[in-house]
Amino acid sequence: MKKIVILGAGCAGSMVANKLRKLLNRDEWAITIIDKDDKHIYQPGLLFIPFGIYTAEDVVRSRSEFIPKGVTFVVDEIVAIDTDKQRVETTAGSYDYDKIIVCTGVSLAPEEVPGLMEGWQKTAFDFYTLEGAVNLSRAIREFKSGKLILNIAEFPFKCPVAPLEFVYLADAYFTERGLRDQVEIRLVTPLPGAFTKPKASAFFSQLMEQKNIKTTANYDLVEVDCTNKKIISAGGEELEFDLLVSIPPNVGARYLVKSGVAMDEIGYVKTNNHTLKAEDFENMYVLGDTTTLPTSKAGSVAHFSAEIMVENFMREINGEPLRADFDGHANCFIETGFDKAALIDFNYKYEPLPGKFPLPGLGPFSLLGESKANHWGKMMFKWVYWNKLVSGEEMPLEAQMSLAGKVQD
């Protein structure tokens, strides 16, 4: 029997496990998926925890719920990959493979920013981890006045629209509490504008101005002084804060670096932009945030690319040539506050543009424009994620009808 090992049981890993198990003969292919714990976090929901929209319980479920029958789920710490022997080493054992799919994601590395750890989870917080989002919710609840800075340390990082959503939601949160005049909100970014694509950047920058959210662009962070509450750029520009929301460097799994699988110390695995196959290893595919694809590190990219990856996997084992079909497709709902959101849709070639995005029964949704329908599309996505994307099951009919009614209202 041939063996597939999937590293990571998050969004990408769970999706591909479900898809492959349905397609492959169980007498011919064994599938094992490995992750360090049994806690599946709905990462887009972490953004809502600081503002009291979701709780931690709303975004966490057992990974086991999404692993199909016929797939062996191993909870263990991966320590190494031997690509010559085609073996994965964990703290408790080893797993041979004929094909391996790397879906290990990325993690925050606040220790890479000088000075940041001195105030980490005290005066400087994140919302990309469950612990960080919960701690930040307490800090924001107690914050009555002063300077709130959201700082992006470097690019790339996962979900590049999330910083925009955070400052928009912060504007709404403090407005509804009657504190907005006492709170200065500032986005500090290494990018030349609010977003990576020009037309979208112009749209989101205009929203910033309307909401009196300040933007400091082209900011090359070199140090955080948590004692004196200021961030410092390479050019010596100092910005004071009373509350810092930090997006530190994103790095891949350390064992990928130690095993020589990652292309460099950052920890990403060199991936073919169109086939999703690893460039340097014959029997390896790569999905999710740990790829080097020149597009957003986002769940939608994992979803769209998983379709192509699975098709190419099946073609490969059947002796057919791979198809270079992945075009970098990504789309994202962006919360803009006050129960409104925007939507962008783009790929390698085309940047986000105004228009309509069709979705039978629910859409169309407005592209590069605010609407309440887009907001409910964003809120609906948690149902879609749990009930369809990850597990491969259909959303319950009553949930579809309820959400459709909210969108159409």
Tab-separated table of C-alpha atoms in Angstrom:
chain	number	residue	atom	x	y	z
A	1	MET	CA	0.000	0.000	0.000
A	2	LYS	CA	1.252	3.494	-0.863
A	3	LYS	CA	1.408	6.166	1.802
A	4	ILE	CA	0.533	9.873	1.832
A	5	VAL	CA	1.591	12.017	4.771
A	6	ILE	CA	0.019	15.459	5.195
A	7	LEU	CA	1.841	17.862	7.511
A	8	GLY	CA	-0.607	20.191	9.228
A	9	ALA	CA	-4.315	19.723	9.960
A	10	GLY	CA	-5.375	23.319	9.548
A	11	CYS	CA	-7.403	24.803	6.710
A	12	ALA	CA	-5.267	23.546	3.796
A	13	GLY	CA	-4.350	20.176	5.307
A	14	SER	CA	-7.893	19.278	6.323
A	15	MET	CA	-9.296	20.275	2.940
A	16	VAL	CA	-6.821	18.193	0.975
A	17	ALA	CA	-7.249	15.191	3.307
A	18	ASN	CA	-11.004	15.217	2.670
A	19	LYS	CA	-10.630	15.649	-1.074
A	20	LEU	CA	-8.012	12.934	-1.525
A	21	ARG	CA	-9.789	10.408	0.686
A	22	LYS	CA	-12.859	10.643	-1.544
A	23	LEU	CA	-10.819	10.118	-4.706
A	24	LEU	CA	-8.261	7.487	-3.745
A	25	ASN	CA	-8.845	3.743	-3.360
A	26	ARG	CA	-8.560	2.884	0.344
A	27	ASP	CA	-6.966	-0.450	-0.460
A	28	GLU	CA	-4.216	1.274	-2.433
A	29	TRP	CA	-3.527	4.514	-0.546
A	30	ALA	CA	-3.152	5.149	3.192
A	31	ILE	CA	-3.404	8.784	4.322
A	32	THR	CA	-1.912	10.123	7.554
A	33	ILE	CA	-2.256	13.725	8.719
A	34	ILE	CA	-0.070	15.046	11.546
A	35	ASP	CA	-0.428	18.112	13.751
A	36	LYS	CA	0.874	19.150	17.158
A	37	ASP	CA	-2.571	19.428	18.781
A	38	ASP	CA	-6.278	18.762	18.313
A	39	LYS	CA	-7.300	22.418	18.257
A	40	HIS	CA	-8.577	23.740	14.918
A	41	ILE	CA	-8.826	27.540	15.027
A	42	TYR	CA	-10.993	29.465	12.588
A	43	GLN	CA	-8.348	32.105	12.018
A	44	PRO	CA	-10.517	34.788	10.318
A	45	GLY	CA	-12.600	34.835	13.502
A	46	LEU	CA	-9.662	35.922	15.670
A	47	LEU	CA	-10.091	39.464	14.345
A	48	PHE	CA	-13.522	39.708	15.998
A	49	ILE	CA	-12.450	38.612	19.497
A	50	PRO	CA	-10.835	41.938	20.522
A	51	PHE	CA	-14.117	43.733	19.807
A	52	GLY	CA	-16.378	41.290	21.631
A	53	ILE	CA	-18.070	40.027	18.459
A	54	TYR	CA	-16.746	36.494	18.931
A	55	THR	CA	-15.385	34.678	21.955
A	56	ALA	CA	-12.569	32.129	21.980
A	57	GLU	CA	-15.166	29.355	22.110
A	58	ASP	CA	-16.686	30.597	18.837
A	59	VAL	CA	-13.510	29.982	16.827
A	60	VAL	CA	-12.121	26.723	18.230
A	61	ARG	CA	-13.190	23.186	17.411
A	62	SER	CA	-11.538	19.791	17.491
A	63	ARG	CA	-9.442	18.994	14.433
A	64	SER	CA	-10.833	15.474	14.668
A	65	GLU	CA	-14.243	16.748	13.563
A	66	PHE	CA	-12.813	17.554	10.141
A	67	ILE	CA	-10.642	14.509	9.540
A	68	PRO	CA	-12.591	11.980	7.425
A	69	LYS	CA	-12.912	8.301	8.139
A	70	GLY	CA	-10.086	6.420	6.507
A	71	VAL	CA	-7.503	9.088	7.373
A	72	THR	CA	-5.208	8.495	10.352
A	73	PHE	CA	-4.919	11.618	12.504
A	74	VAL	CA	-1.717	11.786	14.562
A	75	VAL	CA	-1.343	14.362	17.337
A	76	ASP	CA	2.405	14.746	17.753
A	77	GLU	CA	5.228	17.235	17.327
A	78	ILE	CA	7.060	16.943	14.008
A	79	VAL	CA	10.825	17.286	14.439
A	80	ALA	CA	12.302	16.507	11.010
A	81	ILE	CA	11.706	15.421	7.413
A	82	ASP	CA	14.187	13.113	5.706
A	83	THR	CA	13.487	13.692	2.025
A	84	ASP	CA	16.050	11.077	0.927
A	85	LYS	CA	14.489	8.276	2.966
A	86	GLN	CA	11.015	9.817	2.531
A	87	ARG	CA	10.278	9.758	6.219
A	88	VAL	CA	8.729	12.166	8.736
A	89	GLU	CA	10.154	12.075	12.247
A	90	THR	CA	8.035	13.050	15.269
A	91	THR	CA	8.749	13.024	18.987
A	92	ALA	CA	7.013	9.658	19.321
A	93	GLY	CA	7.779	7.866	16.073
A	94	SER	CA	8.342	8.038	12.335
A	95	TYR	CA	6.140	7.868	9.230
A	96	ASP	CA	7.306	6.768	5.802
A	97	TYR	CA	5.692	8.299	2.745
A	98	ASP	CA	5.453	7.908	-0.990
A	99	LYS	CA	3.939	11.382	-1.334
A	100	ILE	CA	4.045	14.235	1.146
A	101	ILE	CA	1.909	17.391	1.283
A	102	VAL	CA	3.261	20.274	3.359
A	103	CYS	CA	0.505	22.437	4.886
A	104	THR	CA	2.332	23.706	7.947
A	105	GLY	CA	1.335	27.372	7.764
A	106	VAL	CA	3.276	30.178	9.395
A	107	SER	CA	3.616	31.516	12.914
A	108	LEU	CA	4.459	34.838	14.518
A	109	ALA	CA	8.047	35.602	15.493
A	110	PRO	CA	7.924	38.668	17.780
A	111	GLU	CA	11.401	37.798	19.018
A	112	GLU	CA	12.727	38.881	15.609
A	113	VAL	CA	11.894	42.523	16.399
A	114	PRO	CA	14.383	44.084	18.850
A	115	GLY	CA	12.617	45.174	22.033
A	116	LEU	CA	9.190	43.799	21.191
A	117	MET	CA	9.299	40.868	23.602
A	118	GLU	CA	9.827	43.243	26.547
A	119	GLY	CA	6.217	44.356	26.265
A	120	TRP	CA	4.713	41.348	24.489
A	121	GLN	CA	1.145	40.708	25.677
A	122	LYS	CA	1.530	43.621	28.131
A	123	THR	CA	1.660	46.825	26.083
A	124	ALA	CA	2.084	45.173	22.675
A	125	PHE	CA	-0.473	42.638	21.458
A	126	ASP	CA	-1.496	40.621	18.409
A	127	PHE	CA	-4.756	39.228	17.097
A	128	TYR	CA	-3.288	36.474	14.900
A	129	THR	CA	-3.142	33.985	17.777
A	130	LEU	CA	-5.919	32.900	20.118
A	131	GLU	CA	-3.970	33.998	23.193
A	132	GLY	CA	-3.138	37.336	21.605
A	133	ALA	CA	-6.719	38.038	20.521
A	134	VAL	CA	-8.066	37.262	23.996
A	135	ASN	CA	-5.421	39.423	25.707
A	136	LEU	CA	-6.032	42.245	23.248
A	137	SER	CA	-9.779	42.132	23.953
A	138	ARG	CA	-9.051	42.919	27.613
A	139	ALA	CA	-6.620	45.707	26.699
A	140	ILE	CA	-9.057	47.351	24.286
A	141	ARG	CA	-11.917	47.130	26.765
A	142	GLU	CA	-9.796	49.038	29.289
A	143	PHE	CA	-8.486	51.555	26.725
A	144	LYS	CA	-10.278	54.895	27.104
A	145	SER	CA	-7.954	57.386	25.415
A	146	GLY	CA	-4.570	57.741	23.760
A	147	LYS	CA	-2.680	56.576	20.699
A	148	LEU	CA	-3.487	53.159	19.247
A	149	ILE	CA	-0.952	52.034	16.638
A	150	LEU	CA	-1.259	48.988	14.448
A	151	ASN	CA	2.196	48.255	13.094
A	152	ILE	CA	3.119	45.764	10.379
A	153	ALA	CA	6.759	44.790	10.863
A	154	GLU	CA	7.423	43.331	7.429
A	155	PHE	CA	5.874	41.733	4.370
A	156	PRO	CA	4.626	39.085	3.602
A	157	PHE	CA	2.284	38.176	6.444
A	158	LYS	CA	-0.897	36.133	6.478
A	159	CYS	CA	-4.203	37.774	5.625
A	160	PRO	CA	-2.923	41.158	4.443
A	161	VAL	CA	-6.398	42.759	4.686
A	162	ALA	CA	-6.748	41.963	8.402
A	163	PRO	CA	-4.821	45.078	9.555
A	164	LEU	CA	-7.250	47.241	7.578
A	165	GLU	CA	-10.198	45.428	9.114
A	166	PHE	CA	-8.762	45.910	12.575
A	167	VAL	CA	-8.423	49.686	12.330
A	168	TYR	CA	-11.868	50.018	10.697
A	169	LEU	CA	-13.440	47.923	13.461
A	170	ALA	CA	-11.519	49.893	16.091
A	171	ASP	CA	-12.983	53.091	14.664
A	172	ALA	CA	-16.503	51.662	14.950
A	173	TYR	CA	-15.854	50.186	18.412
A	174	PHE	CA	-14.641	53.410	19.971
A	175	THR	CA	-17.301	55.445	18.153
A	176	GLU	CA	-20.075	53.260	19.579
A	177	ARG	CA	-18.548	53.637	23.059
A	178	GLY	CA	-18.447	57.417	22.721
A	179	LEU	CA	-14.654	57.480	22.959
A	180	ARG	CA	-13.573	58.027	19.355
A	181	ASP	CA	-12.577	61.677	19.917
A	182	GLN	CA	-10.198	60.533	22.649
A	183	VAL	CA	-8.530	57.769	20.612
A	184	GLU	CA	-6.053	58.337	17.781
A	185	ILE	CA	-5.877	55.316	15.447
A	186	ARG	CA	-2.871	54.917	13.163
A	187	LEU	CA	-1.871	52.222	10.647
A	188	VAL	CA	1.917	51.986	10.290
A	189	THR	CA	2.982	49.854	7.335
A	190	PRO	CA	6.085	49.028	5.292
A	191	LEU	CA	3.924	49.162	2.167
A	192	PRO	CA	3.620	52.351	0.088
A	193	GLY	CA	-0.112	52.453	0.818
A	194	ALA	CA	-2.955	50.737	2.611
A	195	PHE	CA	-2.811	47.632	0.388
A	196	THR	CA	-0.546	45.934	-2.131
A	197	LYS	CA	-2.699	46.595	-5.218
A	198	PRO	CA	-3.021	50.239	-6.427
A	199	LYS	CA	-6.787	50.503	-7.029
A	200	ALA	CA	-7.644	48.654	-3.838
A	201	SER	CA	-5.080	50.707	-1.934
A	202	ALA	CA	-6.697	53.923	-3.153
A	203	PHE	CA	-10.157	52.703	-2.097
A	204	PHE	CA	-9.036	51.639	1.376
A	205	SER	CA	-6.968	54.801	1.854
A	206	GLN	CA	-10.047	56.891	1.086
A	207	LEU	CA	-11.948	54.990	3.767
A	208	MET	CA	-9.096	55.717	6.177
A	209	GLU	CA	-9.437	59.434	5.537
A	210	GLN	CA	-13.216	59.337	5.953
A	211	LYS	CA	-12.836	57.581	9.302
A	212	ASN	CA	-9.979	59.835	10.470
A	213	ILE	CA	-7.568	56.917	10.669
A	214	LYS	CA	-4.002	58.091	10.165
A	215	THR	CA	-1.604	56.171	7.902
A	216	THR	CA	2.187	56.091	8.011
A	217	ALA	CA	3.474	54.280	4.906
A	218	ASN	CA	6.942	53.045	3.893
A	219	TYR	CA	7.818	52.561	7.564
A	220	ASP	CA	10.801	50.251	7.998
A	221	LEU	CA	10.558	49.096	11.621
A	222	VAL	CA	13.863	48.354	13.379
A	223	GLU	CA	12.978	48.527	17.078
A	224	VAL	CA	10.147	48.697	19.583
A	225	ASP	CA	10.847	50.581	22.805
A	226	CYS	CA	8.169	49.178	25.100
A	227	THR	CA	9.479	51.046	28.148
A	228	ASN	CA	9.001	54.447	26.532
A	229	LYS	CA	6.135	53.208	24.344
A	230	LYS	CA	7.421	54.063	20.906
A	231	ILE	CA	8.362	52.346	17.665
A	232	ILE	CA	11.461	53.347	15.739
A	233	SER	CA	12.148	53.144	12.001
A	234	ALA	CA	15.418	52.606	10.148
A	235	GLY	CA	15.378	56.302	9.314
A	236	GLY	CA	15.046	57.264	12.969
A	237	GLU	CA	11.348	58.205	12.860
A	238	GLU	CA	9.790	57.596	16.264
A	239	LEU	CA	6.064	57.112	16.782
A	240	GLU	CA	4.612	57.069	20.278
A	241	PHE	CA	1.859	54.683	21.317
A	242	ASP	CA	-0.287	53.949	24.331
A	243	LEU	CA	-1.472	50.644	22.904
A	244	LEU	CA	0.470	48.760	20.235
A	245	VAL	CA	-1.099	46.096	18.031
A	246	SER	CA	1.792	44.373	16.324
A	247	ILE	CA	2.038	42.112	13.309
A	248	PRO	CA	5.568	40.744	13.742
A	249	PRO	CA	7.460	38.735	11.113
A	250	ASN	CA	5.769	35.541	9.908
A	251	VAL	CA	7.971	32.443	9.692
A	252	GLY	CA	7.529	28.855	8.574
A	253	ALA	CA	7.955	25.760	10.746
A	254	ARG	CA	11.480	25.567	12.156
A	255	TYR	CA	11.851	21.880	11.346
A	256	LEU	CA	11.412	22.732	7.656
A	257	VAL	CA	14.514	24.920	7.945
A	258	LYS	CA	16.526	22.361	9.920
A	259	SER	CA	15.578	19.583	7.490
A	260	GLY	CA	16.619	21.608	4.445
A	261	VAL	CA	13.084	21.625	3.044
A	262	ALA	CA	12.569	25.382	3.374
A	263	MET	CA	14.278	27.597	0.831
A	264	ASP	CA	15.813	29.856	3.510
A	265	GLU	CA	15.783	30.723	7.218
A	266	ILE	CA	12.342	32.308	6.966
A	267	GLY	CA	10.918	28.830	6.470
A	268	TYR	CA	8.811	28.921	3.305
A	269	VAL	CA	8.933	26.002	0.866
A	270	LYS	CA	9.701	26.871	-2.745
A	271	THR	CA	6.518	26.105	-4.670
A	272	ASN	CA	5.584	26.097	-8.336
A	273	ASN	CA	3.229	29.060	-8.750
A	274	HIS	CA	0.818	27.167	-10.989
A	275	THR	CA	1.017	23.429	-10.204
A	276	LEU	CA	1.512	23.641	-6.378
A	277	LYS	CA	4.297	21.083	-6.535
A	278	ALA	CA	7.482	21.706	-4.530
A	279	GLU	CA	10.209	22.963	-6.840
A	280	ASP	CA	13.055	21.063	-5.186
A	281	PHE	CA	11.481	17.766	-4.095
A	282	GLU	CA	9.947	15.254	-6.477
A	283	ASN	CA	7.251	13.697	-4.275
A	284	MET	CA	6.148	16.835	-2.432
A	285	TYR	CA	3.271	19.293	-2.834
A	286	VAL	CA	2.833	22.488	-0.829
A	287	LEU	CA	-0.358	24.293	0.188
A	288	GLY	CA	-1.374	27.201	2.386
A	289	ASP	CA	0.704	29.894	3.998
A	290	THR	CA	4.030	28.057	3.856
A	291	THR	CA	4.185	28.296	0.050
A	292	THR	CA	6.176	30.899	-1.863
A	293	LEU	CA	3.221	31.769	-4.112
A	294	PRO	CA	3.253	35.495	-4.997
A	295	THR	CA	-0.278	36.048	-3.723
A	296	SER	CA	-2.004	36.550	-0.385
A	297	LYS	CA	-1.403	34.146	2.460
A	298	ALA	CA	-5.113	33.634	3.000
A	299	GLY	CA	-7.685	30.904	3.427
A	300	SER	CA	-9.257	31.645	0.054
A	301	VAL	CA	-5.914	30.975	-1.648
A	302	ALA	CA	-5.641	27.668	0.210
A	303	HIS	CA	-9.131	26.763	-0.985
A	304	PHE	CA	-8.637	27.670	-4.641
A	305	SER	CA	-5.160	26.181	-4.852
A	306	ALA	CA	-6.255	22.951	-3.142
A	307	GLU	CA	-8.589	22.261	-6.056
A	308	ILE	CA	-5.684	22.473	-8.506
A	309	MET	CA	-3.270	20.605	-6.260
A	310	VAL	CA	-5.599	17.635	-5.843
A	311	GLU	CA	-6.251	17.505	-9.583
A	312	ASN	CA	-2.509	17.509	-10.271
A	313	PHE	CA	-1.900	14.861	-7.623
A	314	MET	CA	-4.386	12.577	-9.347
A	315	ARG	CA	-2.882	13.308	-12.746
A	316	GLU	CA	0.609	12.538	-11.471
A	317	ILE	CA	-0.240	9.154	-9.948
A	318	ASN	CA	-2.054	8.243	-13.167
A	319	GLY	CA	0.981	9.069	-15.296
A	320	GLU	CA	-0.500	12.241	-16.807
A	321	PRO	CA	1.285	15.594	-17.126
A	322	LEU	CA	0.584	18.246	-14.505
A	323	ARG	CA	-1.527	21.249	-15.456
A	324	ALA	CA	-0.305	24.737	-14.619
A	325	ASP	CA	-3.821	25.937	-13.817
A	326	PHE	CA	-3.545	27.895	-10.587
A	327	ASP	CA	-3.737	31.605	-11.401
A	328	GLY	CA	-3.266	33.027	-7.902
A	329	HIS	CA	-7.003	33.459	-7.347
A	330	ALA	CA	-7.867	35.115	-4.036
A	331	ASN	CA	-10.880	36.902	-2.645
A	332	CYS	CA	-11.512	38.486	0.723
A	333	PHE	CA	-14.333	40.200	2.563
A	334	ILE	CA	-12.973	43.215	4.446
A	335	GLU	CA	-14.923	44.443	7.465
A	336	THR	CA	-15.185	48.236	7.381
A	337	GLY	CA	-17.180	48.727	10.576
A	338	PHE	CA	-20.805	49.501	11.434
A	339	ASP	CA	-22.022	46.184	9.930
A	340	LYS	CA	-20.567	46.932	6.517
A	341	ALA	CA	-17.792	45.295	4.534
A	342	ALA	CA	-16.024	45.438	1.193
A	343	LEU	CA	-15.005	42.590	-1.097
A	344	ILE	CA	-11.988	42.150	-3.337
A	345	ASP	CA	-11.285	39.453	-5.924
A	346	PHE	CA	-7.981	39.162	-7.797
A	347	ASN	CA	-5.255	36.861	-9.110
A	348	TYR	CA	-1.665	36.968	-10.349
A	349	LYS	CA	-2.610	38.965	-13.413
A	350	TYR	CA	-5.580	41.115	-12.436
A	351	GLU	CA	-5.778	43.447	-9.468
A	352	PRO	CA	-9.023	44.065	-7.501
A	353	LEU	CA	-11.491	46.137	-9.497
A	354	PRO	CA	-15.002	47.521	-8.895
A	355	GLY	CA	-17.932	45.387	-10.018
A	356	LYS	CA	-20.131	42.549	-8.805
A	357	PHE	CA	-19.252	39.088	-7.504
A	358	PRO	CA	-22.004	36.539	-8.244
A	359	LEU	CA	-23.070	33.905	-5.733
A	360	PRO	CA	-26.317	32.015	-6.448
A	361	GLY	CA	-28.966	32.535	-3.797
A	362	LEU	CA	-26.921	35.092	-1.867
A	363	GLY	CA	-25.167	37.515	-4.200
A	364	PRO	CA	-24.230	39.439	-6.067
A	365	PHE	CA	-21.784	41.106	-3.687
A	366	SER	CA	-20.225	44.498	-4.409
A	367	LEU	CA	-16.534	44.560	-5.309
A	368	LEU	CA	-14.463	47.463	-3.968
A	369	GLY	CA	-17.523	48.963	-2.351
A	370	GLU	CA	-19.057	48.929	1.123
A	371	SER	CA	-22.356	47.159	1.785
A	372	LYS	CA	-24.248	45.335	4.519
A	373	ALA	CA	-24.539	42.347	2.169
A	374	ASN	CA	-20.758	42.075	2.146
A	375	HIS	CA	-20.753	42.139	5.954
A	376	TRP	CA	-23.204	39.256	6.131
A	377	GLY	CA	-21.168	37.472	3.497
A	378	LYS	CA	-18.196	37.761	5.826
A	379	MET	CA	-20.186	36.498	8.810
A	380	MET	CA	-21.641	33.687	6.702
A	381	PHE	CA	-18.177	32.479	5.829
A	382	LYS	CA	-17.652	30.905	9.257
A	383	TRP	CA	-20.536	28.545	8.484
A	384	VAL	CA	-19.120	27.839	5.048
A	385	TYR	CA	-15.671	27.204	6.505
A	386	TRP	CA	-16.774	24.743	9.175
A	387	ASN	CA	-19.446	22.979	7.150
A	388	LYS	CA	-18.050	22.843	3.632
A	389	LEU	CA	-14.544	24.082	2.896
A	390	VAL	CA	-12.659	22.170	5.554
A	391	SER	CA	-14.795	19.070	6.030
A	392	GLY	CA	-16.237	18.848	2.536
A	393	GLU	CA	-19.789	18.636	3.908
A	394	GLU	CA	-22.695	20.805	2.821
A	395	MET	CA	-23.932	23.733	4.908
A	396	PRO	CA	-27.226	22.857	6.625
A	397	LEU	CA	-30.207	24.087	4.611
A	398	GLU	CA	-31.658	26.076	7.515
A	399	ALA	CA	-28.356	27.901	7.909
A	400	GLN	CA	-28.268	28.711	4.195
A	401	MET	CA	-31.796	30.128	4.319
A	402	SER	CA	-31.145	32.177	7.439
A	403	LEU	CA	-27.971	33.703	6.089
A	404	ALA	CA	-29.495	34.312	2.657
A	405	GLY	CA	-32.253	36.293	4.337
A	406	LYS	CA	-29.736	38.451	6.192
A	407	VAL	CA	-27.723	39.132	3.030
A	408	GLN	CA	-30.807	40.097	1.037
A	409	ASP	CA	-32.039	42.389	3.798
